[in-house]
Amino acid sequence: MAGTQVHMCQTIFPSHANHLGELSAGQLLIWIDTTACLAAEKHAGISCVTASVDDIQFAETARVGQIISINAKVNRAFTTSMEVGVKVMLQDSLTNFQKLICVAFSTYVARPVCNGKVDLKPVKLLTAQDFLKHTLAAERRKIRLDHEHVCKNLMEECGMNDDHVCSKEDAISTDFTHVQNIELVLPPHANHQGNTFGGQIMAWMETVAAISASIEVGVRVEAFNCEEWANGQARHINSAFLIFNAVNKHGELLTFPRVRYTTKDGLRRYHGAIARKKIRLARKYVLLKKEDNCTPDFLDRGNQAYIIKSNVTALTVLTAKPGWEIITSTLDHIKTFTLEETDALSIKVEMQVRIPSTLAFSLLSDFTHLVHWAKHYSTCEVIQIVTEDDKIYHITSLPDNGNKPNDFLILVSQRKPYQTGEPYIIAVRSVALRSVPPSENYCRCEIPCAGFLIYPDENASFVSYCIQSSPGIMPCVAANLAGVSKSIEDTASVCIQFLELNSSAMNCI
């Protein structure tokens, strides 16, 4: 794949920045598209055009005087199209400081001369990383091809009707966020083929979306030639959805005003935004399929104390992170949140349970009960009792769509509150035991961080469950997006029923 690689380095000047001295996203999109297109044409040997760009999440802000380093290379060539992966790094020339800004995946289509036939040569795979990127490119392509179908199904699940139209007086009408911009395409805006440069179109889209800005902004681009302009006949060029965040001077996320949709089209767009959010989570899940993480060997005595301590600490830190966004709240007693980071996707489910927190802690900390409310798991048994409060479990799941079932080897650490106001903690993470090696009958999966925080709430409990994703541990999330599994809310409802029914049984004893 080294032969398809292209590197670009750019110094950020004031002309590239916004009024705050920060590199504008539009300018960065131009550079990304330029570098990726060169990589595609280097592989194809003929002209290429941008077909689509996957989700791009910007993890860092670049400022005037800093240096942007962009690396692009073809991950996989299909018949007439290619996926190009782009990695953007921030460099400081004075301190040699480097930080990841974003990773992007673009699809380019080869344009043969005189409408000739195109049959792209395959990408040469030289390293294990090349093989991994080659495999993931095919998975991302499936998601792209299924996008319209999945989005339609998810919107139908929302059950759209006029009863859902928001009427809150403090919400801003989406009618007031409409922005239109007209640009005349000049020679500097064109590529070497004489067409409007894809990166330039994306930059114009980012500008108009930033003016509109209310969380997710939909942008539609239409083009006219002189005759079409006179007749009012537009050609649809492309569409995109951009997500904006606002931060204060301390870098803390600010809350946007809620929007109020007043028409059926506004309602459709609102539910479409919810569907696209779920699809983005599915794409994030695919991107998390990396080369294996190093799971510590728990039999190493030098590791045990550290692993147990870090298990509880990691869960506490995860739940306290800023940026959790609510994605569903269809039931009064269940809410679902996501936290999207550069290299991780986390899910949080909050539940109100009508049993005392002590009983909830007792039932949830015994993971042998897991199979009674998490129906995608088949068995759960204690492998080792490390201490009274720390146990190792082996869990197996049911097979899914003909694939091998998954299995997990996890450490469960339970902690009671040290003082009033603190939660009960049940922390979970994967470990390795030489006595329980991976089996050919299962696909061994890892859980980086998960667990429950249980807070007393008079005679009830407030239960917060978090899980940081890695390949294989989010069947109910990924499968739900494809419409073949119970939703997160259904699993949470079964968990609540299990807790309340077993609490009654324990009280009768």
C-alpha positions as CSV (number, residue, x, y, z in Angstrom):
1,M,0.0,0.0,0.0
2,A,3.0,2.3,0.3
3,G,2.8,3.0,-3.5
4,T,-0.6,4.6,-3.0
5,Q,0.4,6.9,-0.2
6,V,0.4,10.7,-0.5
7,H,1.6,13.1,2.2
8,M,0.8,16.8,2.4
9,C,2.1,19.3,4.9
10,Q,0.5,22.8,5.3
11,T,1.4,25.7,7.6
12,I,-1.7,27.5,8.9
13,F,-1.8,31.2,7.9
14,P,-4.4,33.8,8.9
15,S,-6.1,33.4,5.6
16,H,-6.9,29.7,6.6
17,A,-8.4,30.6,9.9
18,N,-11.6,31.9,11.3
19,H,-12.1,35.0,13.5
20,L,-10.8,33.1,16.5
21,G,-7.5,32.2,14.8
22,E,-8.5,28.6,14.5
23,L,-8.2,26.6,11.3
24,S,-11.6,26.6,9.6
25,A,-13.1,23.2,9.0
26,G,-13.8,24.1,5.4
27,Q,-10.2,24.8,4.7
28,L,-9.2,21.5,6.3
29,L,-11.8,19.7,4.2
30,I,-10.2,21.2,1.0
31,W,-6.8,19.9,2.0
32,I,-8.2,16.4,3.0
33,D,-10.0,16.1,-0.3
34,T,-6.9,17.2,-2.3
35,T,-4.6,14.7,-0.6
36,A,-7.1,11.8,-0.9
37,C,-7.9,12.5,-4.5
38,L,-4.1,12.4,-5.3
39,A,-3.8,9.1,-3.6
40,A,-6.8,7.7,-5.6
41,E,-5.4,8.9,-8.9
42,K,-1.9,7.6,-8.0
43,H,-3.4,4.1,-7.7
44,A,-5.8,4.3,-10.6
45,G,-3.5,6.1,-13.1
46,I,-6.5,8.1,-14.4
47,S,-8.7,11.0,-13.2
48,C,-10.9,10.4,-10.1
49,V,-13.8,12.2,-8.6
50,T,-15.1,12.3,-5.0
51,A,-18.2,10.1,-4.6
52,S,-18.8,10.3,-0.9
53,V,-17.2,11.1,2.5
54,D,-17.9,9.1,5.6
55,D,-18.3,10.7,9.0
56,I,-15.4,12.9,10.0
57,Q,-15.0,13.8,13.7
58,F,-12.6,16.5,14.6
59,A,-10.9,15.8,17.9
60,E,-8.5,18.8,18.1
61,T,-8.4,22.4,17.0
62,A,-5.5,23.8,15.0
63,R,-4.4,27.4,15.2
64,V,-2.5,29.9,13.1
65,G,1.3,29.1,13.1
66,Q,0.8,25.4,13.6
67,I,1.5,22.8,10.9
68,I,-1.0,20.3,9.5
69,S,0.3,16.9,8.3
70,I,-2.0,14.9,6.1
71,N,-1.4,11.3,5.1
72,A,-3.7,9.5,2.6
73,K,-3.6,6.1,1.0
74,V,-5.9,3.7,-0.7
75,N,-7.2,1.0,1.7
76,R,-9.1,-1.0,-0.9
77,A,-10.0,-0.9,-4.6
78,F,-13.3,-2.3,-5.8
79,T,-14.3,-2.5,-9.5
80,T,-14.6,1.2,-10.3
81,S,-14.2,2.8,-6.9
82,M,-11.7,3.0,-4.0
83,E,-11.8,3.8,-0.3
84,V,-9.0,6.2,0.7
85,G,-8.1,6.6,4.4
86,V,-6.8,9.9,5.6
87,K,-5.1,10.7,8.8
88,V,-4.6,14.3,9.9
89,M,-2.1,15.3,12.6
90,L,-1.4,18.6,14.3
91,Q,2.3,19.6,14.6
92,D,3.8,22.5,16.5
93,S,7.1,23.6,14.9
94,L,8.5,25.0,18.1
95,T,7.8,22.1,20.5
96,N,7.5,19.1,18.1
97,F,4.2,18.4,19.7
98,Q,1.9,16.1,17.7
99,K,-1.8,15.3,18.2
100,L,-4.5,13.6,16.1
101,I,-7.0,16.0,14.5
102,C,-9.2,13.5,12.6
103,V,-9.4,10.3,10.6
104,A,-11.5,10.3,7.4
105,F,-12.6,7.8,4.8
106,S,-13.5,8.9,1.3
107,T,-14.7,7.0,-1.7
108,Y,-13.4,8.0,-5.1
109,V,-14.6,6.8,-8.6
110,A,-12.3,6.5,-11.5
111,R,-13.3,8.4,-14.7
112,P,-11.8,6.7,-17.8
113,V,-11.1,8.5,-21.0
114,C,-13.8,8.4,-23.7
115,N,-16.1,6.3,-21.4
116,G,-13.8,3.3,-21.5
117,K,-14.1,0.4,-19.2
118,V,-12.6,0.6,-15.7
119,D,-11.2,-2.3,-13.9
120,L,-9.1,-1.1,-11.0
121,K,-6.1,-3.1,-10.0
122,P,-6.2,-4.5,-6.4
123,V,-4.2,-2.9,-3.6
124,K,-1.0,-4.7,-2.7
125,L,-1.1,-5.7,1.0
126,L,2.3,-5.8,2.6
127,T,1.7,-5.7,6.4
128,A,-0.9,-6.9,8.9
129,Q,-2.1,-3.3,9.2
130,D,-2.7,-3.3,5.5
131,F,-4.8,-6.5,5.7
132,L,-6.9,-5.0,8.6
133,K,-7.6,-1.8,6.7
134,H,-8.5,-3.8,3.6
135,T,-11.0,-5.9,5.6
136,L,-12.6,-2.9,7.3
137,A,-13.0,-1.0,4.0
138,A,-15.4,-3.8,2.9
139,E,-17.4,-3.4,6.1
140,R,-17.6,0.3,5.7
141,R,-18.8,-0.1,2.1
142,K,-21.6,-2.4,3.3
143,I,-22.7,0.3,5.8
144,R,-22.7,2.9,3.0
145,L,-24.8,0.7,0.6
146,D,-27.3,-0.1,3.4
147,H,-27.5,3.5,4.7
148,E,-30.7,4.5,2.9
149,H,-32.5,1.3,3.8
150,V,-31.4,1.3,7.4
151,C,-32.3,5.0,7.8
152,K,-35.8,4.4,6.4
153,N,-36.4,1.5,8.7
154,L,-35.2,3.5,11.8
155,M,-37.5,6.4,10.9
156,E,-40.4,4.1,10.5
157,E,-39.7,2.7,14.0
158,C,-40.0,6.2,15.4
159,G,-43.7,6.1,14.5
160,M,-43.9,9.6,13.1
161,N,-47.2,11.4,13.3
162,D,-48.6,14.9,14.0
163,D,-48.9,14.2,17.7
164,H,-45.2,14.4,18.1
165,V,-44.8,17.9,16.8
166,C,-43.1,20.0,19.4
167,S,-45.0,23.1,20.8
168,K,-42.6,24.2,23.5
169,E,-42.6,28.0,23.6
170,D,-38.9,28.2,24.7
171,A,-37.8,26.2,21.7
172,I,-36.5,27.8,18.5
173,S,-38.5,27.2,15.3
174,T,-36.4,25.4,12.7
175,D,-37.9,27.9,10.2
176,F,-35.6,30.5,11.6
177,T,-32.5,28.4,11.0
178,H,-32.8,28.3,7.2
179,V,-29.8,29.8,5.4
180,Q,-29.2,30.0,1.6
181,N,-26.0,30.9,-0.1
182,I,-25.2,31.3,-3.8
183,E,-21.7,31.0,-5.2
184,L,-20.3,31.6,-8.7
185,V,-17.9,28.9,-9.7
186,L,-14.7,30.5,-11.0
187,P,-11.5,28.9,-12.3
188,P,-9.8,28.9,-8.8
189,H,-12.7,26.7,-7.6
190,A,-12.2,24.0,-10.3
191,N,-9.9,21.0,-10.3
192,H,-7.6,19.8,-13.1
193,Q,-10.6,18.2,-14.9
194,G,-12.5,21.5,-15.1
195,N,-15.1,20.5,-12.5
196,T,-15.9,22.2,-9.2
197,F,-13.4,20.8,-6.7
198,G,-15.1,18.5,-4.2
199,G,-13.2,20.0,-1.3
200,Q,-14.4,23.5,-2.3
201,I,-18.0,22.3,-2.3
202,M,-17.6,20.8,1.2
203,A,-16.0,24.1,2.4
204,W,-19.0,26.1,1.1
205,M,-21.3,23.6,2.8
206,E,-19.5,23.9,6.1
207,T,-19.7,27.7,5.9
208,V,-23.5,27.9,5.4
209,A,-24.1,25.1,8.0
210,A,-22.1,27.0,10.6
211,I,-24.3,30.1,10.0
212,S,-27.4,27.9,10.5
213,A,-26.0,25.8,13.4
214,S,-28.5,24.0,15.6
215,I,-26.7,20.7,16.5
216,E,-27.3,18.7,13.3
217,V,-27.6,20.8,10.2
218,G,-28.7,19.4,6.8
219,V,-27.2,20.9,3.7
220,R,-28.4,20.5,0.1
221,V,-26.3,21.6,-2.9
222,E,-27.8,22.4,-6.2
223,A,-26.2,23.6,-9.4
224,F,-27.3,25.6,-12.5
225,N,-25.9,26.5,-15.8
226,C,-27.1,29.7,-17.5
227,E,-30.1,28.0,-19.2
228,E,-31.1,26.0,-16.0
229,W,-30.8,29.2,-14.0
230,A,-33.2,31.1,-16.3
231,N,-35.7,28.2,-16.2
232,G,-35.3,27.5,-12.5
233,Q,-34.3,23.9,-13.1
234,A,-31.7,22.9,-10.5
235,R,-29.5,19.8,-10.5
236,H,-29.0,18.1,-7.1
237,I,-25.2,17.8,-6.6
238,N,-25.0,16.3,-3.1
239,S,-26.3,16.5,0.5
240,A,-24.6,16.3,3.8
241,F,-25.4,16.5,7.5
242,L,-23.0,18.4,9.8
243,I,-22.8,18.3,13.6
244,F,-21.8,21.3,15.6
245,N,-20.7,21.7,19.2
246,A,-20.2,24.9,21.2
247,V,-17.7,25.3,23.9
248,N,-16.9,28.0,26.4
249,K,-13.5,29.5,27.1
250,H,-12.7,26.6,29.4
251,G,-13.4,24.1,26.6
252,E,-16.6,22.8,28.3
253,L,-19.5,21.9,26.0
254,L,-22.5,24.3,26.0
255,T,-26.1,23.3,25.7
256,F,-27.9,24.4,22.5
257,P,-31.5,25.7,22.6
258,R,-34.0,23.1,21.7
259,V,-35.6,23.3,18.3
260,R,-39.3,23.3,17.4
261,Y,-40.5,21.8,14.2
262,T,-43.8,23.1,12.9
263,T,-44.4,21.1,9.7
264,K,-44.5,17.4,8.7
265,D,-41.3,18.0,6.8
266,G,-39.7,19.4,9.9
267,L,-40.9,16.3,11.8
268,R,-39.4,14.0,9.1
269,R,-36.1,15.8,9.4
270,Y,-36.2,15.6,13.2
271,H,-36.7,11.8,13.2
272,G,-34.2,11.5,10.4
273,A,-31.6,13.1,12.7
274,I,-32.3,10.5,15.3
275,A,-31.9,7.7,12.8
276,R,-28.6,9.2,11.5
277,K,-27.3,9.4,15.0
278,K,-27.9,5.7,15.4
279,I,-26.2,5.0,12.1
280,R,-23.2,7.0,13.1
281,L,-22.9,4.8,16.2
282,A,-22.9,1.8,14.0
283,R,-20.1,3.3,11.9
284,K,-18.2,4.1,15.1
285,Y,-18.6,0.4,16.1
286,V,-17.0,-0.7,12.9
287,L,-14.1,1.7,13.3
288,L,-13.4,0.2,16.7
289,K,-12.3,-3.1,15.1
290,K,-8.6,-2.7,15.7
291,E,-5.8,-5.0,16.2
292,D,-6.1,-6.8,19.5
293,N,-5.7,-4.9,22.7
294,C,-3.3,-6.3,25.3
295,T,-5.4,-7.9,28.0
296,P,-3.3,-8.3,31.2
297,D,-2.6,-11.7,32.6
298,F,-4.4,-11.8,35.9
299,L,-2.3,-14.7,37.2
300,D,0.7,-12.4,37.3
301,R,0.7,-11.4,41.0
302,G,2.4,-8.1,40.1
303,N,-0.7,-7.2,38.0
304,Q,-3.5,-8.2,40.3
305,A,-3.6,-5.3,42.7
306,Y,-3.2,-2.8,39.9
307,I,-5.9,-4.5,37.7
308,I,-8.4,-4.5,40.6
309,K,-7.7,-0.9,41.5
310,S,-7.8,0.3,37.8
311,N,-11.1,-1.6,37.3
312,V,-13.0,0.6,39.7
313,T,-11.1,3.8,38.8
314,A,-11.7,3.4,35.1
315,L,-15.5,3.1,35.6
316,T,-15.6,6.1,37.9
317,V,-13.7,8.2,35.4
318,L,-15.8,7.0,32.4
319,T,-19.1,7.9,34.0
320,A,-17.8,11.4,35.1
321,K,-16.6,12.4,31.6
322,P,-18.3,15.4,30.0
323,G,-20.0,15.1,26.6
324,W,-22.6,12.4,27.2
325,E,-25.5,13.0,24.7
326,I,-29.0,11.5,25.2
327,I,-30.1,9.4,22.2
328,T,-33.3,7.9,23.4
329,S,-35.8,8.6,26.2
330,T,-38.9,6.8,25.0
331,L,-39.7,5.5,28.5
332,D,-40.0,7.7,31.6
333,H,-37.8,5.4,33.7
334,I,-35.1,4.7,31.1
335,K,-32.7,7.0,29.3
336,T,-29.9,6.1,26.9
337,F,-26.8,8.2,26.3
338,T,-23.7,8.0,24.1
339,L,-20.2,9.3,24.5
340,E,-18.2,9.5,21.3
341,E,-14.4,9.8,21.6
342,T,-11.6,9.6,19.0
343,D,-10.9,5.9,19.8
344,A,-13.9,4.8,21.7
345,L,-17.7,4.7,21.8
346,S,-19.4,4.4,25.2
347,I,-23.1,3.7,26.0
348,K,-24.8,4.7,29.3
349,V,-28.3,3.6,30.4
350,E,-30.0,5.2,33.3
351,M,-32.8,3.3,35.1
352,Q,-35.2,4.0,37.9
353,V,-35.8,0.8,39.9
354,R,-38.4,0.5,42.7
355,I,-36.3,-1.5,45.1
356,P,-33.8,-0.4,47.7
357,S,-30.2,0.2,46.5
358,T,-28.8,-2.5,48.8
359,L,-31.0,-5.1,47.1
360,A,-30.2,-3.8,43.6
361,F,-26.5,-4.0,44.5
362,S,-26.8,-7.5,45.8
363,L,-28.6,-8.8,42.7
364,L,-26.6,-7.0,40.0
365,S,-23.2,-7.8,41.6
366,D,-23.9,-11.5,41.2
367,F,-23.2,-12.0,37.5
368,T,-24.6,-15.5,37.4
369,H,-28.0,-13.7,37.3
370,L,-26.9,-12.0,34.0
371,V,-28.5,-14.6,31.7
372,H,-31.9,-13.9,33.3
373,W,-32.2,-10.4,32.0
374,A,-29.5,-10.1,29.2
375,K,-31.0,-12.6,26.8
376,H,-28.1,-12.5,24.3
377,Y,-25.9,-14.3,26.9
378,S,-26.1,-18.1,27.3
379,T,-24.0,-19.0,30.4
380,C,-22.1,-17.3,33.2
381,E,-20.0,-19.1,35.8
382,V,-17.6,-18.1,38.5
383,I,-14.0,-19.1,37.5
384,Q,-12.1,-17.7,40.4
385,I,-12.9,-15.9,43.7
386,V,-10.0,-13.5,44.1
387,T,-11.3,-11.7,47.2
388,E,-14.8,-11.4,48.7
389,D,-15.4,-8.4,46.5
390,D,-13.6,-9.4,43.3
391,K,-14.5,-12.4,41.2
392,I,-13.6,-13.7,37.7
393,Y,-16.5,-14.9,35.5
394,H,-16.6,-16.7,32.2
395,I,-19.5,-15.7,30.0
396,T,-20.7,-17.1,26.7
397,S,-23.2,-15.6,24.3
398,L,-25.7,-17.1,21.9
399,P,-24.6,-17.5,18.2
400,D,-25.7,-14.6,16.0
401,N,-26.6,-14.9,12.3
402,G,-24.7,-18.2,11.9
403,N,-21.5,-16.8,13.4
404,K,-19.6,-18.4,16.3
405,P,-20.8,-17.3,19.7
406,N,-18.7,-14.9,21.7
407,D,-17.2,-15.5,25.1
408,F,-15.7,-13.2,27.7
409,L,-13.4,-13.6,30.7
410,I,-14.1,-10.7,33.1
411,L,-13.2,-9.4,36.5
412,V,-16.1,-8.1,38.5
413,S,-15.2,-5.8,41.4
414,Q,-18.0,-4.7,43.8
415,R,-17.6,-1.8,46.2
416,K,-20.0,-0.4,48.9
417,P,-20.1,3.3,49.5
418,Y,-17.5,4.7,51.9
419,Q,-19.8,7.6,53.0
420,T,-23.3,8.9,52.5
421,G,-24.1,10.1,49.0
422,E,-21.6,7.8,47.3
423,P,-22.9,5.1,44.9
424,Y,-22.5,1.3,45.1
425,I,-20.0,0.4,42.4
426,I,-19.9,-2.8,40.3
427,A,-16.9,-2.5,37.9
428,V,-16.2,-4.9,35.0
429,R,-13.2,-5.4,32.7
430,S,-11.6,-8.2,30.7
431,V,-8.7,-10.2,32.0
432,A,-6.6,-13.1,30.8
433,L,-6.1,-16.5,32.5
434,R,-3.8,-19.2,31.2
435,S,-6.2,-21.7,32.7
436,V,-9.0,-20.4,30.5
437,P,-7.5,-19.9,27.0
438,P,-9.5,-18.8,24.0
439,S,-11.5,-21.7,22.5
440,E,-12.0,-22.5,18.8
441,N,-15.7,-22.8,19.6
442,Y,-16.0,-19.2,20.6
443,C,-14.8,-15.8,19.5
444,R,-13.0,-14.3,22.6
445,C,-14.1,-10.7,23.0
446,E,-12.9,-8.0,25.4
447,I,-14.5,-5.4,27.6
448,P,-12.2,-2.4,28.3
449,C,-14.5,-0.9,30.9
450,A,-18.1,-1.4,32.0
451,G,-20.2,-1.6,35.1
452,F,-23.0,-0.2,37.4
453,L,-23.3,2.8,39.7
454,I,-26.2,2.5,42.0
455,Y,-27.5,5.5,44.0
456,P,-30.1,5.4,46.8
457,D,-33.3,7.2,45.9
458,E,-35.6,7.1,49.0
459,N,-37.1,3.5,48.8
460,A,-36.0,3.2,45.2
461,S,-32.7,3.1,43.3
462,F,-31.2,5.1,40.5
463,V,-29.0,2.7,38.4
464,S,-26.5,3.9,35.8
465,Y,-24.9,1.2,33.6
466,C,-22.0,2.2,31.3
467,I,-20.0,0.2,28.8
468,Q,-17.0,1.2,26.6
469,S,-17.2,-0.6,23.4
470,S,-14.8,-2.9,21.6
471,P,-15.5,-5.5,18.9
472,G,-18.0,-8.1,19.9
473,I,-19.4,-6.5,23.1
474,M,-22.2,-4.4,21.7
475,P,-24.6,-6.9,20.0
476,C,-27.7,-5.1,21.3
477,V,-26.4,-1.8,20.0
478,A,-25.1,-2.8,16.6
479,A,-27.8,-5.4,15.9
480,N,-30.5,-3.1,17.0
481,L,-29.4,-0.7,14.3
482,A,-30.0,-3.4,11.7
483,G,-33.4,-4.2,13.2
484,V,-32.6,-7.8,14.2
485,S,-32.3,-7.6,18.0
486,K,-34.0,-6.1,21.0
487,S,-33.4,-2.5,21.7
488,I,-31.3,-1.2,24.6
489,E,-34.5,0.0,26.2
490,D,-36.0,-3.5,26.0
491,T,-33.0,-5.0,27.7
492,A,-33.1,-2.4,30.4
493,S,-36.8,-3.0,30.9
494,V,-36.2,-6.8,31.4
495,C,-33.4,-5.9,33.9
496,I,-35.8,-3.7,35.9
497,Q,-38.4,-6.5,35.9
498,F,-35.8,-9.0,37.0
499,L,-34.7,-6.7,39.9
500,E,-38.2,-5.9,41.1
501,L,-39.5,-9.5,40.9
502,N,-36.5,-11.0,42.7
503,S,-36.6,-8.2,45.3
504,S,-40.1,-9.2,46.1
505,A,-39.1,-12.8,46.4
506,M,-36.2,-12.0,48.7
507,N,-38.4,-9.9,50.9
508,C,-40.8,-12.8,51.3
509,I,-38.1,-15.1,52.5
